[in-house]
CSV table of N, CA and C in Angstrom, one decimal:
chain,number,residue,atom,x,y,z
B,4,MET,N,0.8,-1.1,-0.2
B,4,MET,CA,0.2,0.1,0.1
B,4,MET,C,1.2,1.4,-0.2
B,5,ARG,N,1.1,2.0,-1.0
B,5,ARG,CA,1.1,3.5,-0.9
B,5,ARG,C,0.6,4.6,-0.4
B,6,VAL,N,1.3,5.2,0.7
B,6,VAL,CA,0.4,6.1,1.5
B,6,VAL,C,1.1,7.3,1.3
B,7,LEU,N,0.1,8.4,1.2
B,7,LEU,CA,1.0,9.9,1.1
B,7,LEU,C,-0.2,10.8,2.4
B,8,VAL,N,1.0,11.6,2.8
B,8,VAL,CA,0.6,12.1,4.2
B,8,VAL,C,0.8,13.3,3.6
B,9,LEU,N,-0.1,14.3,3.3
B,9,LEU,CA,0.1,15.7,2.5
B,9,LEU,C,-0.4,16.8,3.8
B,10,GLY,N,0.6,17.8,4.0
B,10,GLY,CA,0.4,18.8,4.5
B,10,GLY,C,-0.1,19.9,3.3
B,11,ILE,N,-1.1,20.6,3.9
B,11,ILE,CA,-2.0,21.9,3.5
B,11,ILE,C,-2.0,22.9,4.4
B,12,GLY,N,-1.1,24.0,3.6
B,12,GLY,CA,-1.4,25.6,4.1
B,12,GLY,C,-0.3,26.1,3.3
B,13,ASN,N,-0.4,27.7,4.1
B,13,ASN,CA,0.1,29.0,3.9
B,13,ASN,C,0.9,29.1,5.0
B,14,VAL,N,2.4,28.8,4.7
B,14,VAL,CA,3.2,28.6,5.7
B,14,VAL,C,3.5,30.2,6.2
B,15,MET,N,2.9,31.2,5.5
B,15,MET,CA,3.1,32.6,5.6
B,15,MET,C,2.1,33.0,6.5
B,16,PHE,N,1.3,32.1,6.8
B,16,PHE,CA,-0.3,32.8,7.4
B,16,PHE,C,-0.3,32.0,8.8
B,17,ALA,N,0.5,32.3,9.7
B,17,ALA,CA,0.8,31.7,11.0
B,17,ALA,C,0.3,30.1,11.3
B,18,ASP,N,-0.8,30.0,11.6
B,18,ASP,CA,-1.5,28.6,11.9
B,18,ASP,C,-2.0,28.2,10.8
B,19,GLU,N,-2.5,28.9,10.0
B,19,GLU,CA,-2.3,28.6,8.4
B,19,GLU,C,-1.9,27.5,7.8
B,20,GLY,N,-0.7,27.4,8.2
B,20,GLY,CA,0.6,26.6,7.9
B,20,GLY,C,0.7,25.2,8.5
B,21,VAL,N,-0.1,25.3,9.4
B,21,VAL,CA,-0.2,24.0,10.5
B,21,VAL,C,-0.1,22.8,9.7
B,22,GLY,N,-0.4,22.5,8.5
B,22,GLY,CA,-0.5,21.3,7.9
B,22,GLY,C,1.0,20.8,7.3
B,23,VAL,N,1.6,21.9,6.6
B,23,VAL,CA,2.7,22.1,6.2
B,23,VAL,C,3.9,21.6,7.2
B,24,HIS,N,4.0,22.5,8.1
B,24,HIS,CA,4.8,22.4,9.6
B,24,HIS,C,4.6,21.0,10.3
B,25,PHE,N,3.4,20.5,10.3
B,25,PHE,CA,3.2,19.6,11.3
B,25,PHE,C,3.8,18.4,10.4
B,26,ILE,N,3.7,18.0,9.2
B,26,ILE,CA,4.4,16.9,8.1
B,26,ILE,C,5.9,16.7,8.4
B,27,LYS,N,6.3,18.4,8.4
B,27,LYS,CA,7.6,18.6,8.3
B,27,LYS,C,8.2,18.3,9.7
B,28,MET,N,7.5,18.5,10.7
B,28,MET,CA,8.0,17.6,11.9
B,28,MET,C,7.7,16.9,12.2
B,29,ILE,N,7.0,15.7,11.7
B,29,ILE,CA,6.8,14.3,11.5
B,29,ILE,C,7.7,13.6,11.2
B,30,GLU,N,7.8,14.0,9.7
B,30,GLU,CA,9.3,13.9,8.9
B,30,GLU,C,10.8,14.2,9.7
B,31,GLY,N,11.1,15.0,10.3
B,31,GLY,CA,12.1,15.0,10.6
B,31,GLY,C,12.4,14.5,12.4
B,32,ASN,N,11.1,14.2,12.7
B,32,ASN,CA,11.4,13.4,14.2
B,32,ASN,C,11.1,11.9,14.6
B,33,TYR,N,10.8,11.3,13.1
B,33,TYR,CA,10.7,9.8,13.2
B,33,TYR,C,11.2,9.5,12.0
B,34,LYS,N,11.6,8.0,12.1
B,34,LYS,CA,12.2,7.2,11.4
B,34,LYS,C,11.0,6.0,10.9
B,35,PHE,N,10.8,5.9,9.6
B,35,PHE,CA,9.2,4.9,9.5
B,35,PHE,C,9.7,3.3,8.9
B,36,SER,N,9.5,2.4,9.5
B,36,SER,CA,9.7,1.1,8.8
B,36,SER,C,8.1,0.5,8.5
B,37,PHE,N,8.5,-0.5,7.6
B,37,PHE,CA,7.3,-1.1,6.9
B,37,PHE,C,7.4,-2.1,6.5
B,38,SER,N,6.5,-3.1,6.5
B,38,SER,CA,6.9,-4.5,5.5
B,38,SER,C,6.3,-4.9,4.3
B,39,GLY,N,6.9,-5.5,3.6
B,39,GLY,CA,6.3,-5.6,2.5
B,39,GLY,C,6.8,-4.8,1.3
B,40,ALA,N,5.5,-4.3,0.5
B,40,ALA,CA,5.5,-3.3,-0.5
B,40,ALA,C,4.8,-2.1,0.0
B,41,ASN,N,4.9,-1.9,1.2
B,41,ASN,CA,4.2,-0.8,1.5
B,41,ASN,C,5.1,0.5,1.2
B,42,GLU,N,4.9,1.8,1.1
B,42,GLU,CA,5.7,3.0,1.0
B,42,GLU,C,4.6,4.3,1.8
B,43,LEU,N,5.5,5.0,2.4
B,43,LEU,CA,5.2,6.1,3.2
B,43,LEU,C,5.9,7.6,2.6
B,44,LYS,N,5.2,8.4,2.1
B,44,LYS,CA,5.6,9.6,1.7
B,44,LYS,C,5.1,10.5,2.4
B,45,PHE,N,5.9,11.7,2.9
B,45,PHE,CA,5.3,12.8,3.4
B,45,PHE,C,5.6,14.1,2.2
B,46,ILE,N,4.6,15.1,2.1
B,46,ILE,CA,4.9,15.6,0.8
B,46,ILE,C,4.0,17.4,1.6
B,47,ASP,N,5.0,18.2,1.2
B,47,ASP,CA,4.6,19.6,1.6
B,47,ASP,C,3.5,20.3,0.4
B,48,GLY,N,2.5,19.9,0.3
B,48,GLY,CA,1.5,20.4,-0.8
B,48,GLY,C,0.8,22.0,-0.6
B,49,GLY,N,1.5,23.0,0.4
B,49,GLY,CA,1.1,24.2,0.3
B,49,GLY,C,0.0,24.6,0.1
B,50,THR,N,0.0,25.4,-0.8
B,50,THR,CA,-1.7,25.9,-0.9
B,50,THR,C,-2.3,25.5,-2.6
B,51,LEU,N,-1.1,24.4,-3.3
B,51,LEU,CA,-1.5,23.9,-4.7
B,51,LEU,C,-3.0,23.1,-4.9
B,52,ALA,N,-3.2,22.2,-4.0
B,52,ALA,CA,-4.6,22.0,-4.1
B,52,ALA,C,-4.6,21.0,-5.7
B,53,LEU,N,-5.4,21.7,-6.5
B,53,LEU,CA,-5.7,21.0,-8.0
B,53,LEU,C,-4.4,20.6,-8.5
B,54,ALA,N,-3.3,21.3,-8.2
B,54,ALA,CA,-1.9,21.0,-9.2
B,54,ALA,C,-1.4,19.6,-8.4
B,55,LEU,N,-2.0,19.3,-7.3
B,55,LEU,CA,-1.4,18.3,-6.8
B,55,LEU,C,-2.2,16.7,-7.1
B,56,THR,N,-3.2,17.2,-7.9
B,56,THR,CA,-4.1,16.0,-8.6
B,56,THR,C,-2.8,14.6,-9.4
B,57,PRO,N,-2.1,14.8,-9.8
B,57,PRO,CA,-1.3,13.7,-10.7
B,57,PRO,C,-0.6,13.0,-9.5
B,58,ILE,N,0.0,13.6,-8.3
B,58,ILE,CA,0.7,13.1,-7.1
B,58,ILE,C,0.1,12.4,-6.4
B,59,ILE,N,-1.5,12.7,-5.9
B,59,ILE,CA,-2.3,12.3,-5.0
B,59,ILE,C,-2.7,10.9,-6.0
B,60,ALA,N,-3.1,11.0,-6.7
B,60,ALA,CA,-3.4,10.0,-8.0
B,60,ALA,C,-2.6,8.8,-7.8
B,61,GLU,N,-1.4,9.0,-7.4
B,61,GLU,CA,-0.2,7.6,-7.4
B,61,GLU,C,-0.6,7.0,-6.4
B,62,PHE,N,-1.1,7.4,-5.4
B,62,PHE,CA,-1.1,6.9,-4.2
B,62,PHE,C,-2.6,5.9,-3.8
B,63,ASP,N,-2.5,5.0,-2.8
B,63,ASP,CA,-3.7,4.0,-2.1
B,63,ASP,C,-4.5,4.6,-1.1
B,64,HIS,N,-4.0,5.5,-0.4
B,64,HIS,CA,-4.2,5.9,0.3
B,64,HIS,C,-3.7,7.6,1.0
B,65,LEU,N,-4.3,8.2,1.2
B,65,LEU,CA,-4.2,10.0,1.6
B,65,LEU,C,-4.6,10.2,2.7
B,66,ILE,N,-3.7,10.8,3.3
B,66,ILE,CA,-4.3,11.7,4.8
B,66,ILE,C,-3.3,13.0,4.4
B,67,VAL,N,-4.7,14.0,4.7
B,67,VAL,CA,-4.3,15.7,4.6
B,67,VAL,C,-4.5,16.0,5.9
B,68,VAL,N,-3.5,16.5,5.9
B,68,VAL,CA,-3.3,17.3,7.7
B,68,VAL,C,-3.5,18.6,7.0
B,69,ASP,N,-4.2,19.4,8.1
B,69,ASP,CA,-5.0,20.8,7.4
B,69,ASP,C,-5.7,21.5,8.8
B,70,CYS,N,-5.6,23.0,8.3
B,70,CYS,CA,-6.7,23.2,9.2
B,70,CYS,C,-7.7,23.2,9.0
B,71,ILE,N,-8.6,23.7,10.1
B,71,ILE,CA,-10.1,23.5,9.5
B,71,ILE,C,-11.0,24.2,10.9
B,72,SER,N,-12.4,24.2,10.5
B,72,SER,CA,-13.2,25.0,11.3
B,72,SER,C,-14.4,24.0,11.8
B,73,ALA,N,-14.8,24.0,13.1
B,73,ALA,CA,-15.5,23.3,13.6
B,73,ALA,C,-16.8,23.9,14.5
B,74,ASP,N,-17.9,23.4,14.5
B,74,ASP,CA,-19.1,24.2,15.2
B,74,ASP,C,-18.6,23.8,16.8
B,75,ASP,N,-19.0,24.8,17.4
B,75,ASP,CA,-18.4,24.7,19.0
B,75,ASP,C,-16.8,24.0,19.2
B,76,ALA,N,-16.0,24.1,18.7
B,76,ALA,CA,-14.8,23.7,18.4
B,76,ALA,C,-14.0,24.7,18.9
B,77,LYS,N,-13.0,24.7,20.2
B,77,LYS,CA,-11.7,25.3,20.7
B,77,LYS,C,-10.7,25.8,19.6
B,78,VAL,N,-10.2,26.3,19.7
B,78,VAL,CA,-8.5,26.5,18.6
B,78,VAL,C,-7.7,25.3,19.5
B,79,GLY,N,-6.8,24.6,18.7
B,79,GLY,CA,-6.3,23.5,18.7
B,79,GLY,C,-6.8,22.4,18.8
B,80,ASP,N,-8.4,22.2,18.6
B,80,ASP,CA,-9.1,20.9,18.9
B,80,ASP,C,-8.4,20.7,17.8
B,81,VAL,N,-8.5,18.8,17.5
B,81,VAL,CA,-8.1,18.0,16.9
B,81,VAL,C,-9.3,17.3,16.1
B,82,PHE,N,-9.7,17.0,14.8
B,82,PHE,CA,-10.5,16.0,14.3
B,82,PHE,C,-9.6,15.0,13.2
B,83,PHE,N,-9.9,14.0,13.4
B,83,PHE,CA,-9.4,12.7,12.3
B,83,PHE,C,-10.9,11.9,11.9
B,84,PHE,N,-11.1,11.8,10.7
B,84,PHE,CA,-12.2,11.8,10.1
B,84,PHE,C,-12.1,11.3,8.4
B,85,ASP,N,-12.9,10.3,8.1
B,85,ASP,CA,-13.0,9.9,6.8
B,85,ASP,C,-13.6,10.9,5.8
B,86,PHE,N,-12.8,11.3,4.5
B,86,PHE,CA,-13.4,12.0,3.8
B,86,PHE,C,-14.8,11.7,3.5
B,87,GLU,N,-15.1,10.3,3.2
B,87,GLU,CA,-16.2,9.9,2.9
B,87,GLU,C,-17.2,10.5,3.9
B,88,ASN,N,-17.0,10.5,5.1
B,88,ASN,CA,-17.6,10.7,6.3
B,88,ASN,C,-17.7,12.1,6.7
B,89,VAL,N,-17.5,13.7,6.1
B,89,VAL,CA,-17.3,14.5,6.8
B,89,VAL,C,-18.3,14.9,8.1
B,90,PRO,N,-17.7,14.6,9.4
B,90,PRO,CA,-19.1,15.3,10.6
B,90,PRO,C,-19.6,16.6,9.9
B,91,ASN,N,-21.0,16.5,10.4
B,91,ASN,CA,-21.7,17.9,10.0
B,91,ASN,C,-20.9,19.3,10.4
B,92,PHE,N,-20.7,19.0,11.9
B,92,PHE,CA,-20.1,20.1,12.8
B,92,PHE,C,-18.7,20.8,12.1
B,93,VAL,N,-18.4,20.0,10.8
B,93,VAL,CA,-16.8,20.2,10.5
B,93,VAL,C,-17.3,20.7,9.2
B,94,HIS,N,-16.5,22.3,9.2
B,94,HIS,CA,-16.6,23.3,8.0
B,94,HIS,C,-14.9,23.5,7.5
B,95,TRP,N,-14.9,23.9,5.9
B,95,TRP,CA,-14.1,23.9,5.3
B,95,TRP,C,-13.7,25.6,4.6
B,96,ASP,N,-13.8,26.2,5.9
B,96,ASP,CA,-13.9,27.8,5.8
B,96,ASP,C,-13.0,28.3,6.4
B,97,GLY,N,-12.0,28.1,6.9
B,97,GLY,CA,-10.7,28.3,8.1
B,97,GLY,C,-9.7,29.2,7.3
B,98,SER,N,-9.6,28.8,6.1
B,98,SER,CA,-8.7,29.5,5.3
B,98,SER,C,-9.1,29.3,3.5
B,99,ALA,N,-8.1,30.2,3.5
B,99,ALA,CA,-8.5,30.8,1.7
B,99,ALA,C,-8.1,29.4,0.6
B,100,HIS,N,-7.4,28.4,1.2
B,100,HIS,CA,-6.9,27.3,0.3
B,100,HIS,C,-8.1,26.3,0.3
B,101,GLU,N,-8.8,25.9,1.8
B,101,GLU,CA,-9.4,24.6,2.1
B,101,GLU,C,-10.5,24.4,1.1
B,102,ILE,N,-11.7,25.2,0.5
B,102,ILE,CA,-12.4,25.1,-0.4
B,102,ILE,C,-11.9,24.5,-1.8
B,103,GLU,N,-10.6,24.8,-2.1
B,103,GLU,CA,-9.9,24.4,-3.2
B,103,GLU,C,-9.6,23.3,-3.0
B,104,MET,N,-8.8,22.6,-2.0
B,104,MET,CA,-8.6,21.1,-1.8
B,104,MET,C,-9.9,20.3,-1.6
B,105,LEU,N,-10.6,21.0,-0.9
B,105,LEU,CA,-12.1,20.0,-1.0
B,105,LEU,C,-12.5,19.9,-2.2
B,106,GLN,N,-12.4,20.8,-3.3
B,106,GLN,CA,-13.4,21.0,-4.5
B,106,GLN,C,-11.8,19.7,-5.1
B,107,THR,N,-10.6,19.7,-5.1
B,107,THR,CA,-10.1,18.9,-5.8
B,107,THR,C,-10.3,17.2,-5.5
B,108,LEU,N,-10.3,17.2,-4.2
B,108,LEU,CA,-10.5,16.0,-4.0
B,108,LEU,C,-12.2,15.3,-4.5
B,109,HIS,N,-13.1,16.4,-4.6
B,109,HIS,CA,-14.2,15.8,-5.4
B,109,HIS,C,-14.0,15.9,-6.7
B,110,LEU,N,-13.4,16.5,-7.5
B,110,LEU,CA,-13.0,16.4,-8.7
B,110,LEU,C,-12.1,15.0,-9.3
B,111,MET,N,-11.1,14.9,-8.2
B,111,MET,CA,-10.6,13.2,-8.1
B,111,MET,C,-11.6,12.1,-8.2
B,112,ASP,N,-12.6,12.2,-6.9
B,112,ASP,CA,-14.0,11.5,-7.0
B,112,ASP,C,-14.4,11.7,-8.5
B,113,MET,N,-15.2,12.5,-8.9
B,113,MET,CA,-15.3,12.1,-10.1
B,113,MET,C,-14.9,11.4,-11.2
B,114,ALA,N,-13.3,11.8,-11.4
B,114,ALA,CA,-12.7,11.2,-12.2
B,114,ALA,C,-12.5,9.6,-11.7
B,115,GLY,N,-12.4,9.2,-10.5
B,115,GLY,CA,-12.1,8.0,-10.4
B,115,GLY,C,-11.1,7.7,-9.7
B,116,ASP,N,-10.2,8.9,-9.6
B,116,ASP,CA,-8.6,9.1,-9.4
B,116,ASP,C,-8.4,9.1,-7.9
B,117,ARG,N,-9.2,9.4,-6.9
B,117,ARG,CA,-9.0,10.0,-5.6
B,117,ARG,C,-8.7,8.5,-4.8
B,118,PRO,N,-7.6,8.0,-3.7
B,118,PRO,CA,-7.4,7.2,-3.0
B,118,PRO,C,-8.1,7.6,-1.8
B,119,SER,N,-8.3,6.6,-1.3
B,119,SER,CA,-9.0,6.6,0.2
B,119,SER,C,-8.2,7.7,0.7
B,120,CYS,N,-9.3,8.2,1.7
B,120,CYS,CA,-8.7,9.6,2.5
B,120,CYS,C,-9.1,9.6,3.5
B,121,LYS,N,-8.2,10.4,4.5
B,121,LYS,CA,-8.6,11.0,5.7
B,121,LYS,C,-7.8,12.0,6.1
B,122,ILE,N,-8.9,12.9,6.9
B,122,ILE,CA,-8.5,14.2,7.2
B,122,ILE,C,-8.2,14.4,8.8
B,123,LEU,N,-6.7,14.8,8.9
B,123,LEU,CA,-6.3,15.3,10.1
B,123,LEU,C,-6.4,16.5,10.2
B,124,GLY,N,-7.4,17.5,10.8
B,124,GLY,CA,-7.5,18.6,11.1
B,124,GLY,C,-7.4,19.1,12.1
B,125,ILE,N,-6.7,20.5,12.1
B,125,ILE,CA,-6.7,21.4,13.9
B,125,ILE,C,-7.3,22.6,13.4
B,126,VAL,N,-8.0,23.0,14.7
B,126,VAL,CA,-8.5,24.3,14.5
B,126,VAL,C,-7.9,25.5,14.5
B,127,PRO,N,-7.5,26.3,13.6
B,127,PRO,CA,-6.4,27.4,14.0
B,127,PRO,C,-6.6,28.4,14.5
B,128,LYS,N,-6.0,29.4,15.1
B,128,LYS,CA,-6.2,30.7,15.8
B,128,LYS,C,-6.0,32.1,15.1
B,129,ARG,N,-4.7,31.8,14.6
B,129,ARG,CA,-4.0,32.8,14.0
B,129,ARG,C,-3.8,32.7,12.2
B,130,VAL,N,-4.8,33.2,11.5
B,130,VAL,CA,-4.9,33.4,9.9
B,130,VAL,C,-4.2,34.7,9.8
B,131,GLU,N,-3.3,35.0,9.7
B,131,GLU,CA,-3.0,36.3,9.3
B,131,GLU,C,-1.9,36.5,8.5
B,132,PRO,N,-1.8,37.6,7.4
B,132,PRO,CA,-0.6,37.6,6.8
B,132,PRO,C,0.9,37.6,7.4
B,133,ILE,N,1.5,37.2,6.5
B,133,ILE,CA,3.1,37.3,6.9
B,133,ILE,C,3.3,37.1,8.7
B,134,GLY,N,3.2,36.2,8.9
B,134,GLY,CA,3.2,35.6,10.4
B,134,GLY,C,3.6,34.4,10.7
B,135,PHE,N,4.9,34.1,11.6
B,135,PHE,CA,5.2,32.6,11.6
B,135,PHE,C,5.2,32.3,13.0
B,136,GLU,N,4.8,33.0,14.0
B,136,GLU,CA,4.3,32.3,15.5
B,136,GLU,C,3.2,31.8,15.6
B,137,LEU,N,2.9,30.6,15.7
B,137,LEU,CA,2.2,29.6,15.8
B,137,LEU,C,1.2,29.8,17.3
B,138,SER,N,0.1,29.6,17.4
B,138,SER,CA,-0.8,29.9,18.6
B,138,SER,C,-0.1,28.5,19.7
B,139,ASN,N,-0.5,29.0,20.7
B,139,ASN,CA,-0.2,27.7,21.7
B,139,ASN,C,-1.0,27.1,21.7
B,140,GLU,N,-2.5,27.0,21.5
B,140,GLU,CA,-3.3,26.2,21.4
B,140,GLU,C,-3.0,25.3,20.2
B,141,VAL,N,-2.5,25.6,18.7
B,141,VAL,CA,-2.1,24.7,17.9
B,141,VAL,C,-0.8,24.0,18.4
B,142,VAL,N,-0.1,24.6,18.6
B,142,VAL,CA,1.1,23.6,19.1
B,142,VAL,C,0.9,22.7,20.1
B,143,ASN,N,0.0,23.1,21.4
B,143,ASN,CA,-0.5,22.1,21.8
B,143,ASN,C,-1.7,20.7,21.2
B,144,GLY,N,-2.5,21.4,20.0
B,144,GLY,CA,-3.3,20.9,19.5
B,144,GLY,C,-2.7,19.5,18.5
B,145,ALA,N,-1.1,20.0,18.3
B,145,ALA,CA,-0.3,19.4,17.2
B,145,ALA,C,0.3,18.0,18.2
B,146,LYS,N,0.4,17.9,19.5
B,146,LYS,CA,0.8,16.9,20.2
B,146,LYS,C,-0.4,16.0,20.0
B,147,ILE,N,-1.5,16.3,19.7
B,147,ILE,CA,-2.8,15.4,20.2
B,147,ILE,C,-2.9,14.6,18.6
B,148,ALA,N,-2.7,15.7,17.4
B,148,ALA,CA,-2.5,15.5,16.2
B,148,ALA,C,-1.6,13.9,15.8
B,149,GLU,N,-0.3,14.4,16.3
B,149,GLU,CA,0.9,13.6,16.2
B,149,GLU,C,0.7,11.9,16.5
B,150,ASP,N,0.2,12.1,18.0
B,150,ASP,CA,-0.3,10.9,18.5
B,150,ASP,C,-1.7,10.0,17.7
B,151,THR,N,-2.2,10.8,16.9
B,151,THR,CA,-3.4,10.4,16.6
B,151,THR,C,-2.5,10.0,15.0
B,152,LEU,N,-1.8,10.3,14.4
B,152,LEU,CA,-1.1,10.5,13.0
B,152,LEU,C,-0.4,9.0,13.2
B,153,LEU,N,0.6,9.0,14.2
B,153,LEU,CA,1.3,7.8,14.7
B,153,LEU,C,0.6,6.5,14.9
B,154,ASN,N,-0.6,6.5,15.4
B,154,ASN,CA,-1.7,5.7,16.2
B,154,ASN,C,-2.1,5.1,14.8
B,155,TYR,N,-2.4,5.8,14.3
B,155,TYR,CA,-3.1,5.1,12.6
B,155,TYR,C,-2.0,4.8,11.7
B,156,LEU,N,-0.9,5.4,11.6
B,156,LEU,CA,0.1,4.9,10.8
B,156,LEU,C,0.4,3.3,11.4
B,157,GLY,N,0.6,2.9,12.6
B,157,GLY,CA,0.7,2.2,13.2
B,157,GLY,C,-0.1,0.9,13.1
B,158,SER,N,-1.5,1.4,12.9
B,158,SER,CA,-2.6,0.1,12.7
B,158,SER,C,-2.4,-0.3,11.3
B,159,ILE,N,-2.0,0.4,10.6
B,159,ILE,CA,-2.0,0.2,9.1
B,159,ILE,C,-0.4,-0.4,8.4
B,160,GLY,N,0.1,-0.5,9.5
B,160,GLY,CA,1.8,-1.7,9.3
B,160,GLY,C,2.8,-0.6,9.5
B,161,PHE,N,2.9,0.6,9.7
B,161,PHE,CA,3.9,1.3,9.8
B,161,PHE,C,4.5,1.7,10.9
B,162,CYS,N,5.9,1.2,11.3
B,162,CYS,CA,6.3,1.2,12.9
B,162,CYS,C,7.2,2.6,12.3
B,163,HIS,N,7.2,3.1,13.7
B,163,HIS,CA,7.8,4.5,14.0
B,163,HIS,C,9.2,4.3,15.1
B,164,GLU,N,10.3,4.9,14.6
B,164,GLU,CA,11.2,5.2,16.0
B,164,GLU,C,11.5,6.9,15.4
B,165,LYS,N,11.4,7.3,16.8
B,165,LYS,CA,11.9,8.7,17.5
B,165,LYS,C,13.2,8.4,17.3
B,166,VAL,N,13.6,10.0,16.2
B,166,VAL,CA,15.2,10.1,16.1
B,166,VAL,C,15.7,11.6,16.5
B,167,ALA,N,14.5,12.5,16.6
B,167,ALA,CA,14.8,13.8,16.8
B,167,ALA,C,13.7,14.6,17.7
B,168,GLU,N,13.8,15.7,18.0
B,168,GLU,CA,13.1,16.5,19.2
B,168,GLU,C,12.4,17.6,18.6
B,169,PHE,N,12.1,18.0,17.2
B,169,PHE,CA,12.0,19.2,16.6
B,169,PHE,C,10.8,19.8,17.2
B,170,SER,N,10.7,20.7,17.6
B,170,SER,CA,9.3,21.2,17.9
B,170,SER,C,8.5,21.9,16.8
B,171,LEU,N,7.1,21.8,16.7
B,171,LEU,CA,6.4,22.9,15.9
B,171,LEU,C,6.8,24.2,15.4
B,172,GLN,N,6.8,24.8,16.7
B,172,GLN,CA,7.8,26.0,16.1
B,172,GLN,C,8.9,26.3,15.7
B,173,GLU,N,9.8,25.6,15.9
B,173,GLU,CA,10.9,25.2,15.2
B,173,GLU,C,10.6,25.1,13.8
B,174,ILE,N,10.1,24.1,13.2
B,174,ILE,CA,9.9,24.3,11.7
B,174,ILE,C,9.2,25.5,10.9
B,175,ALA,N,8.3,25.9,11.7
B,175,ALA,CA,7.8,27.3,11.4
B,175,ALA,C,9.1,28.3,11.3
B,176,ASP,N,9.8,28.0,12.3
B,176,ASP,CA,10.8,29.3,12.4
B,176,ASP,C,11.8,29.7,11.1
B,177,ARG,N,11.7,27.9,10.4
B,177,ARG,CA,12.7,27.6,9.2
B,177,ARG,C,11.9,28.5,8.3
B,178,TYR,N,10.9,28.9,8.1
B,178,TYR,CA,10.2,29.3,6.8
B,178,TYR,C,10.4,31.1,7.0
B,179,ALA,N,10.4,31.2,8.6
B,179,ALA,CA,10.6,32.7,8.8
B,179,ALA,C,12.1,33.3,8.1
B,180,THR,N,12.8,32.2,8.1
B,180,THR,CA,14.4,32.7,7.7
B,180,THR,C,15.0,32.3,6.3
B,181,LYS,N,14.0,31.6,5.3
B,181,LYS,CA,14.1,31.5,4.3
B,181,LYS,C,14.3,32.3,3.2
B,182,GLY,N,15.3,32.6,2.7
B,182,GLY,CA,15.5,33.3,1.7
B,182,GLY,C,16.4,34.4,2.2
B,183,LEU,N,16.9,34.7,3.0
B,183,LEU,CA,17.2,35.4,4.0
B,183,LEU,C,18.8,35.7,4.2
B,184,LYS,N,19.6,34.4,3.8
B,184,LYS,CA,20.9,34.4,3.9
B,184,LYS,C,21.5,34.7,2.6
């Protein structure tokens, strides 16, 4: 089984970039192993959405990590669900790119190219232009998301070993200095 963990978000808009920062943190902090013909890949999808279609279609299973909004949710709350069964209280209106990602997945459905899909969403606080400081709530929520993702990957045959201790904010800070050297 080929599994793609896709981080979505705009890294220049504080909490809105949590999906990208999160997958970079997981990729840097863990070494994954698996048996047989399994493959696990982490990709920074940024805000590309539709342009990611040919990449997504290559995989059997997709896990999208992104910020979402949900009725009565608190900042930093984490939700994990099947794309086919999006809870009624979850909305895709927390940022500029989410509608496009939702549309991309629906278009892939219509073409018969969408792999099975789960969404790992975190409710953001700061969605502001040119900000790299993540809210404490999202940083804390990412710890729950980390456990959720690792447990799920374990349940489908991927073992992990912790190899580093990068924090989510450390990963976000890397983007704040890119291009300044």
